[in-house]
């Protein structure tokens, strides 16, 4: 449904798509940032896609968005579970020539859209812009120091992602034509659909470019949230390839988990910015994440359904 009856006389050049699921306490801050961007309000729209929240998020958004006059905002529902299904639902109603994705718990910088647009103009074509993701400590929960250290050293490294031909939807920008050309995201995936999409683009000759100036702040996750995320990531890999892969592919996945643990442990030991006691706690968290990954893989192998959250 469209909650803003005063529609602009021309189509906006950028559509911002934000999926939301049971995020009542944080989505309002996201909206606050989106309506104060330095980009001209007539040149962008915001589409918030509620993925059947059960905590009052939809009712809150229905009321909140009626009070927003500029930029144009829409609130729609997506009944199919999964953030990638929600993003695809947003794409169906998007009117912009370009699409910018972020998440309901993220805070965009004032120059976010302007920086993304300028970077795309330098490259054009089948190019995805991967904006910077930094972390802040949320006040509404306890976040352990080891979790903060993990986020700062290993999470959402968009500069590294771009080099590898990957981009995450916490800060993702490209033309709508590119998303249409590659038929959007794989809705079967609970996690990793953004990486899967960007790699499809790269394999077909496109590219991913990093943009340092287009910063988005993401709340640091605590231990519990990091472990839940690992289950989703393993599940996303399972849905994308492991469920139909042979024994060799599954062995390569397990070997990859070991290599990741060893690589991150080595990086932690050599990191000069972390004290010895913090290194010990971070390595223990790395072991927990490794155990969670292996445990989830075994459960999926035995018939468990992949996690939504």
Short mmCIF file of N, CA, C and O in Angstrom, two decimals, residues 47-141:
data_model
loop_
_atom_site.label_atom_id
_atom_site.label_comp_id
_atom_site.label_asym_id
_atom_site.label_seq_id
_atom_site.Cartn_x
_atom_site.Cartn_y
_atom_site.Cartn_z
N UNK A 47 11.07 2.38 -0.22
CA UNK A 47 10.11 1.28 -0.19
C UNK A 47 10.48 0.36 0.96
O UNK A 47 11.54 -0.27 0.96
N UNK A 48 9.62 0.30 1.96
CA UNK A 48 9.85 -0.58 3.10
C UNK A 48 8.97 -1.82 2.94
O UNK A 48 7.76 -1.70 2.74
N UNK A 49 9.60 -2.97 3.00
CA UNK A 49 8.88 -4.22 2.76
C UNK A 49 8.81 -5.01 4.06
O UNK A 49 9.82 -5.53 4.54
N UNK A 50 7.61 -5.08 4.63
CA UNK A 50 7.43 -5.86 5.85
C UNK A 50 7.24 -7.33 5.50
O UNK A 50 6.35 -7.70 4.74
N UNK A 51 8.10 -8.17 6.08
CA UNK A 51 8.10 -9.59 5.78
C UNK A 51 7.27 -10.37 6.80
O UNK A 51 7.72 -11.33 7.41
N UNK A 52 6.01 -9.89 7.00
CA UNK A 52 5.06 -10.51 7.92
C UNK A 52 5.56 -10.48 9.37
O UNK A 52 5.63 -11.52 10.04
N UNK A 53 5.91 -9.29 9.84
CA UNK A 53 6.33 -9.12 11.23
C UNK A 53 5.19 -9.47 12.18
O UNK A 53 4.02 -9.27 11.86
N UNK A 54 5.56 -9.94 13.37
CA UNK A 54 4.55 -10.31 14.37
C UNK A 54 4.70 -9.52 15.67
O UNK A 54 4.04 -9.82 16.65
N UNK A 55 5.57 -8.51 15.66
CA UNK A 55 5.85 -7.76 16.89
C UNK A 55 5.29 -6.35 16.89
O UNK A 55 5.65 -5.53 17.73
N UNK A 56 4.42 -6.03 15.93
CA UNK A 56 3.85 -4.68 15.85
C UNK A 56 4.59 -3.76 14.90
O UNK A 56 4.22 -2.59 14.76
N UNK A 57 5.62 -4.27 14.23
CA UNK A 57 6.40 -3.44 13.31
C UNK A 57 5.53 -2.85 12.21
O UNK A 57 5.62 -1.66 11.89
N UNK A 58 4.66 -3.66 11.62
CA UNK A 58 3.84 -3.18 10.50
C UNK A 58 2.90 -2.07 10.94
O UNK A 58 2.77 -1.05 10.26
N UNK A 59 2.25 -2.23 12.08
CA UNK A 59 1.33 -1.19 12.56
C UNK A 59 2.08 0.10 12.86
O UNK A 59 1.61 1.20 12.57
N UNK A 60 3.27 -0.04 13.45
CA UNK A 60 4.09 1.14 13.73
C UNK A 60 4.44 1.87 12.43
O UNK A 60 4.32 3.09 12.33
N UNK A 61 4.87 1.11 11.43
CA UNK A 61 5.26 1.71 10.17
C UNK A 61 4.07 2.36 9.46
O UNK A 61 4.20 3.42 8.84
N UNK A 62 2.91 1.71 9.54
CA UNK A 62 1.71 2.27 8.92
C UNK A 62 1.42 3.66 9.47
O UNK A 62 1.08 4.59 8.72
N UNK A 63 1.56 3.81 10.78
CA UNK A 63 1.33 5.10 11.41
C UNK A 63 2.45 6.09 11.13
O UNK A 63 2.21 7.26 10.81
N UNK A 64 3.67 5.63 11.24
CA UNK A 64 4.84 6.51 11.08
C UNK A 64 4.95 7.08 9.67
O UNK A 64 5.20 8.28 9.48
N UNK A 65 4.75 6.25 8.67
CA UNK A 65 4.96 6.69 7.31
C UNK A 65 3.89 7.66 6.81
O UNK A 65 4.13 8.42 5.88
N UNK A 66 2.72 7.65 7.45
CA UNK A 66 1.68 8.61 7.07
C UNK A 66 2.11 10.05 7.37
O UNK A 66 1.60 11.00 6.79
N UNK A 67 3.05 10.18 8.29
CA UNK A 67 3.52 11.51 8.70
C UNK A 67 4.69 12.01 7.86
O UNK A 67 5.14 13.14 8.04
N UNK A 68 5.20 11.15 6.97
CA UNK A 68 6.34 11.52 6.14
C UNK A 68 5.83 12.02 4.79
O UNK A 68 5.14 11.29 4.08
N UNK A 69 6.16 13.24 4.44
CA UNK A 69 5.71 13.81 3.17
C UNK A 69 6.79 13.75 2.10
O UNK A 69 6.51 13.56 0.93
N UNK A 70 8.03 13.92 2.50
CA UNK A 70 9.16 13.84 1.58
C UNK A 70 10.28 13.08 2.25
O UNK A 70 10.58 13.33 3.42
N UNK A 71 10.93 12.20 1.55
CA UNK A 71 10.65 11.72 0.19
C UNK A 71 9.42 10.82 0.15
O UNK A 71 8.84 10.51 1.18
N UNK A 72 9.03 10.41 -1.05
CA UNK A 72 7.92 9.48 -1.20
C UNK A 72 8.27 8.16 -0.52
O UNK A 72 9.36 7.63 -0.70
N UNK A 73 7.33 7.66 0.29
CA UNK A 73 7.56 6.39 0.99
C UNK A 73 6.40 5.45 0.74
O UNK A 73 5.24 5.87 0.71
N UNK A 74 6.73 4.19 0.57
CA UNK A 74 5.73 3.14 0.44
C UNK A 74 6.00 2.07 1.49
O UNK A 74 7.15 1.79 1.81
N UNK A 75 4.92 1.49 1.98
CA UNK A 75 5.01 0.32 2.85
C UNK A 75 4.22 -0.80 2.20
O UNK A 75 3.02 -0.66 1.93
N UNK A 76 4.88 -1.90 1.91
CA UNK A 76 4.20 -3.04 1.33
C UNK A 76 4.48 -4.28 2.17
O UNK A 76 5.40 -4.28 3.01
N UNK A 77 3.70 -5.32 1.96
CA UNK A 77 3.90 -6.58 2.66
C UNK A 77 4.37 -7.65 1.69
O UNK A 77 3.97 -7.68 0.52
N UNK A 78 5.23 -8.52 2.20
CA UNK A 78 5.65 -9.69 1.43
C UNK A 78 5.36 -10.92 2.28
O UNK A 78 5.92 -11.09 3.37
N UNK A 79 4.47 -11.77 1.80
CA UNK A 79 4.05 -12.93 2.58
C UNK A 79 5.05 -14.07 2.54
O UNK A 79 5.09 -14.89 3.45
N UNK A 80 5.88 -14.10 1.53
CA UNK A 80 6.86 -15.19 1.41
C UNK A 80 8.02 -14.92 2.36
O UNK A 80 8.66 -13.86 2.29
N UNK A 81 8.33 -15.84 3.27
CA UNK A 81 9.41 -15.61 4.24
C UNK A 81 10.77 -15.45 3.56
O UNK A 81 11.05 -16.11 2.56
N UNK A 82 11.59 -14.58 4.12
CA UNK A 82 12.94 -14.41 3.63
C UNK A 82 13.21 -13.00 3.13
O UNK A 82 12.39 -12.41 2.42
N UNK A 83 14.36 -12.46 3.51
CA UNK A 83 14.68 -11.08 3.15
C UNK A 83 14.87 -10.90 1.65
O UNK A 83 14.62 -9.81 1.11
N UNK A 84 15.31 -11.95 0.94
CA UNK A 84 15.52 -11.81 -0.50
C UNK A 84 14.20 -11.83 -1.26
O UNK A 84 14.05 -11.15 -2.27
N UNK A 85 13.23 -12.58 -0.73
CA UNK A 85 11.89 -12.51 -1.29
C UNK A 85 11.31 -11.11 -1.07
O UNK A 85 10.66 -10.54 -1.95
N UNK A 86 11.57 -10.54 0.10
CA UNK A 86 11.09 -9.19 0.41
C UNK A 86 11.74 -8.16 -0.51
O UNK A 86 11.08 -7.22 -1.00
N UNK A 87 13.03 -8.30 -0.75
CA UNK A 87 13.72 -7.35 -1.65
C UNK A 87 13.17 -7.46 -3.07
O UNK A 87 12.98 -6.45 -3.76
N UNK A 88 12.91 -8.68 -3.52
CA UNK A 88 12.34 -8.85 -4.85
C UNK A 88 10.94 -8.23 -4.93
O UNK A 88 10.56 -7.68 -5.97
N UNK A 89 10.18 -8.32 -3.84
CA UNK A 89 8.85 -7.70 -3.81
C UNK A 89 8.98 -6.19 -3.94
O UNK A 89 8.18 -5.53 -4.62
N UNK A 90 9.99 -5.63 -3.29
CA UNK A 90 10.23 -4.20 -3.41
C UNK A 90 10.61 -3.81 -4.83
O UNK A 90 10.19 -2.75 -5.34
N UNK A 91 11.40 -4.66 -5.49
CA UNK A 91 11.80 -4.38 -6.87
C UNK A 91 10.60 -4.30 -7.81
O UNK A 91 10.61 -3.54 -8.78
N UNK A 92 9.56 -5.08 -7.53
CA UNK A 92 8.39 -5.11 -8.41
C UNK A 92 7.64 -3.78 -8.43
O UNK A 92 6.96 -3.46 -9.41
N UNK A 93 7.74 -3.01 -7.34
CA UNK A 93 7.03 -1.73 -7.29
C UNK A 93 7.97 -0.54 -7.41
O UNK A 93 7.53 0.61 -7.45
N UNK A 94 9.28 -0.79 -7.47
CA UNK A 94 10.25 0.30 -7.54
C UNK A 94 10.14 1.02 -8.88
O UNK A 94 10.02 0.40 -9.93
N UNK A 95 10.21 2.35 -8.83
CA UNK A 95 10.08 3.15 -10.04
C UNK A 95 11.38 3.85 -10.42
O UNK A 95 11.45 4.53 -11.44
N UNK A 96 12.41 3.70 -9.61
CA UNK A 96 13.68 4.37 -9.89
C UNK A 96 14.49 3.65 -10.96
O UNK A 96 14.32 2.46 -11.21
N UNK A 97 15.40 4.39 -11.57
CA UNK A 97 16.33 3.80 -12.52
C UNK A 97 17.45 3.06 -11.80
O UNK A 97 18.13 2.22 -12.39
N UNK A 98 17.65 3.40 -10.52
CA UNK A 98 18.68 2.76 -9.71
C UNK A 98 18.07 2.26 -8.41
O UNK A 98 17.06 2.78 -7.95
N UNK A 99 18.72 1.24 -7.84
CA UNK A 99 18.23 0.65 -6.60
C UNK A 99 19.34 0.70 -5.56
O UNK A 99 20.48 0.32 -5.83
N UNK A 100 18.98 1.16 -4.36
CA UNK A 100 19.91 1.14 -3.23
C UNK A 100 19.28 0.29 -2.14
O UNK A 100 18.12 0.48 -1.78
N UNK A 101 20.05 -0.66 -1.62
CA UNK A 101 19.57 -1.52 -0.55
C UNK A 101 20.29 -1.19 0.76
O UNK A 101 21.50 -0.95 0.77
N UNK A 102 19.53 -1.20 1.85
CA UNK A 102 20.11 -1.23 3.18
C UNK A 102 19.15 -2.02 4.06
O UNK A 102 18.11 -2.51 3.59
N UNK A 103 19.48 -2.17 5.34
CA UNK A 103 18.67 -2.98 6.25
C UNK A 103 18.00 -2.11 7.31
O UNK A 103 18.45 -0.99 7.59
N UNK A 104 16.97 -2.65 7.93
CA UNK A 104 16.16 -1.88 8.86
C UNK A 104 16.88 -1.51 10.15
O UNK A 104 16.44 -0.64 10.89
N UNK A 105 18.00 -2.18 10.44
CA UNK A 105 18.77 -1.85 11.64
C UNK A 105 19.98 -0.98 11.32
O UNK A 105 20.80 -0.71 12.20
N UNK A 106 20.09 -0.52 10.08
CA UNK A 106 21.25 0.27 9.66
C UNK A 106 20.95 1.77 9.65
O UNK A 106 19.80 2.19 9.46
N UNK A 107 22.00 2.56 9.81
CA UNK A 107 21.91 4.02 9.79
C UNK A 107 22.78 4.52 8.65
O UNK A 107 24.01 4.38 8.69
N UNK A 108 22.15 5.11 7.64
CA UNK A 108 22.92 5.58 6.48
C UNK A 108 23.50 6.96 6.75
O UNK A 108 22.94 7.75 7.52
N UNK A 109 24.62 7.26 6.12
CA UNK A 109 25.23 8.59 6.24
C UNK A 109 24.48 9.59 5.38
O UNK A 109 23.79 9.22 4.42
N UNK A 110 24.63 10.87 5.70
CA UNK A 110 23.90 11.92 5.00
C UNK A 110 24.19 11.92 3.50
O UNK A 110 23.30 12.13 2.67
N UNK A 111 25.43 11.67 3.13
CA UNK A 111 25.81 11.71 1.72
C UNK A 111 25.79 10.33 1.06
O UNK A 111 26.40 10.12 0.01
N UNK A 112 25.08 9.40 1.66
CA UNK A 112 25.06 8.00 1.21
C UNK A 112 24.69 7.88 -0.27
O UNK A 112 25.47 7.35 -1.08
N UNK A 113 23.51 8.37 -0.65
CA UNK A 113 23.06 8.21 -2.03
C UNK A 113 23.92 9.00 -3.00
O UNK A 113 24.23 8.52 -4.10
N UNK A 114 24.31 10.21 -2.63
CA UNK A 114 25.13 11.03 -3.52
C UNK A 114 26.46 10.36 -3.81
O UNK A 114 26.95 10.37 -4.96
N UNK A 115 27.06 9.76 -2.79
CA UNK A 115 28.35 9.09 -2.99
C UNK A 115 28.21 7.84 -3.84
O UNK A 115 29.04 7.56 -4.71
N UNK A 116 27.16 7.06 -3.59
CA UNK A 116 26.92 5.86 -4.39
C UNK A 116 26.69 6.22 -5.86
O UNK A 116 27.24 5.58 -6.77
N UNK A 117 25.87 7.24 -6.09
CA UNK A 117 25.56 7.67 -7.46
C UNK A 117 26.81 8.13 -8.19
O UNK A 117 27.03 7.81 -9.36
N UNK A 118 27.63 8.92 -7.49
CA UNK A 118 28.85 9.45 -8.11
C UNK A 118 29.82 8.32 -8.46
O UNK A 118 30.45 8.33 -9.53
N UNK A 119 29.93 7.34 -7.57
CA UNK A 119 30.84 6.22 -7.83
C UNK A 119 30.34 5.39 -9.01
O UNK A 119 31.14 4.96 -9.86
N UNK A 120 29.03 5.16 -9.09
CA UNK A 120 28.49 4.40 -10.22
C UNK A 120 28.76 5.14 -11.54
O UNK A 120 29.12 4.51 -12.55
N UNK A 121 28.63 6.46 -11.53
CA UNK A 121 28.83 7.25 -12.75
C UNK A 121 30.26 7.13 -13.28
O UNK A 121 30.50 7.31 -14.47
N UNK A 122 31.20 6.80 -12.40
CA UNK A 122 32.59 6.63 -12.83
C UNK A 122 32.78 5.33 -13.61
O UNK A 122 33.73 5.22 -14.40
N UNK A 123 31.90 4.35 -13.39
CA UNK A 123 32.09 3.02 -13.98
C UNK A 123 30.97 2.62 -14.93
O UNK A 123 31.21 2.01 -15.95
N UNK A 124 29.73 2.88 -14.53
CA UNK A 124 28.53 2.60 -15.33
C UNK A 124 28.40 1.11 -15.69
O UNK A 124 29.12 0.27 -15.19
N UNK A 125 27.44 0.83 -16.55
CA UNK A 125 27.25 -0.54 -17.02
C UNK A 125 26.82 -1.50 -15.93
O UNK A 125 26.13 -1.14 -14.97
N UNK A 126 27.25 -2.74 -16.06
CA UNK A 126 26.88 -3.81 -15.14
C UNK A 126 27.78 -3.77 -13.90
O UNK A 126 28.55 -4.70 -13.62
N UNK A 127 27.66 -2.68 -13.16
CA UNK A 127 28.52 -2.46 -12.00
C UNK A 127 27.67 -2.37 -10.72
O UNK A 127 26.66 -1.67 -10.69
N UNK A 128 28.10 -3.08 -9.70
CA UNK A 128 27.51 -2.99 -8.37
C UNK A 128 28.45 -2.17 -7.50
O UNK A 128 29.66 -2.39 -7.50
N UNK A 129 27.89 -1.21 -6.77
CA UNK A 129 28.69 -0.41 -5.85
C UNK A 129 28.52 -0.96 -4.44
O UNK A 129 27.40 -1.05 -3.94
N UNK A 130 29.63 -1.33 -3.82
CA UNK A 130 29.63 -1.86 -2.45
C UNK A 130 30.07 -0.75 -1.50
O UNK A 130 31.24 -0.40 -1.44
N UNK A 131 29.13 -0.17 -0.78
CA UNK A 131 29.45 0.90 0.14
C UNK A 131 30.03 0.39 1.45
O UNK A 131 29.82 -0.76 1.84
N UNK A 132 30.75 1.25 2.12
CA UNK A 132 31.40 0.90 3.39
C UNK A 132 30.37 0.57 4.47
O UNK A 132 29.34 1.23 4.59
N UNK A 133 30.67 -0.44 5.28
CA UNK A 133 29.85 -0.77 6.45
C UNK A 133 30.75 -0.70 7.69
O UNK A 133 31.78 -1.37 7.76
N UNK A 134 30.38 0.16 8.63
CA UNK A 134 31.09 0.29 9.90
C UNK A 134 30.13 -0.11 11.02
O UNK A 134 28.93 -0.30 10.80
N UNK A 135 30.65 -0.23 12.24
CA UNK A 135 29.84 -0.73 13.34
C UNK A 135 29.69 0.29 14.47
O UNK A 135 30.59 1.09 14.72
N UNK A 136 28.52 0.24 15.11
CA UNK A 136 28.32 1.03 16.32
C UNK A 136 27.72 0.13 17.39
O UNK A 136 27.10 -0.90 17.08
N UNK A 137 27.91 0.51 18.63
CA UNK A 137 27.41 -0.29 19.75
C UNK A 137 26.00 0.17 20.11
O UNK A 137 25.79 1.32 20.50
N UNK A 138 25.04 -0.72 19.95
CA UNK A 138 23.64 -0.38 20.26
C UNK A 138 23.44 -0.31 21.77
O UNK A 138 24.05 -1.07 22.54
N UNK A 139 22.56 0.59 22.20
CA UNK A 139 22.33 0.81 23.63
C UNK A 139 21.30 -0.15 24.22
O UNK A 139 21.16 -0.22 25.44
N UNK A 140 20.57 -0.88 23.35
CA UNK A 140 19.46 -1.68 23.84
C UNK A 140 19.82 -3.12 24.15
O UNK A 140 18.95 -3.96 24.38
N UNK A 141 21.13 -3.44 24.14
CA UNK A 141 21.52 -4.82 24.40
C UNK A 141 22.96 -4.86 24.90
O UNK A 141 23.72 -3.90 24.73
#
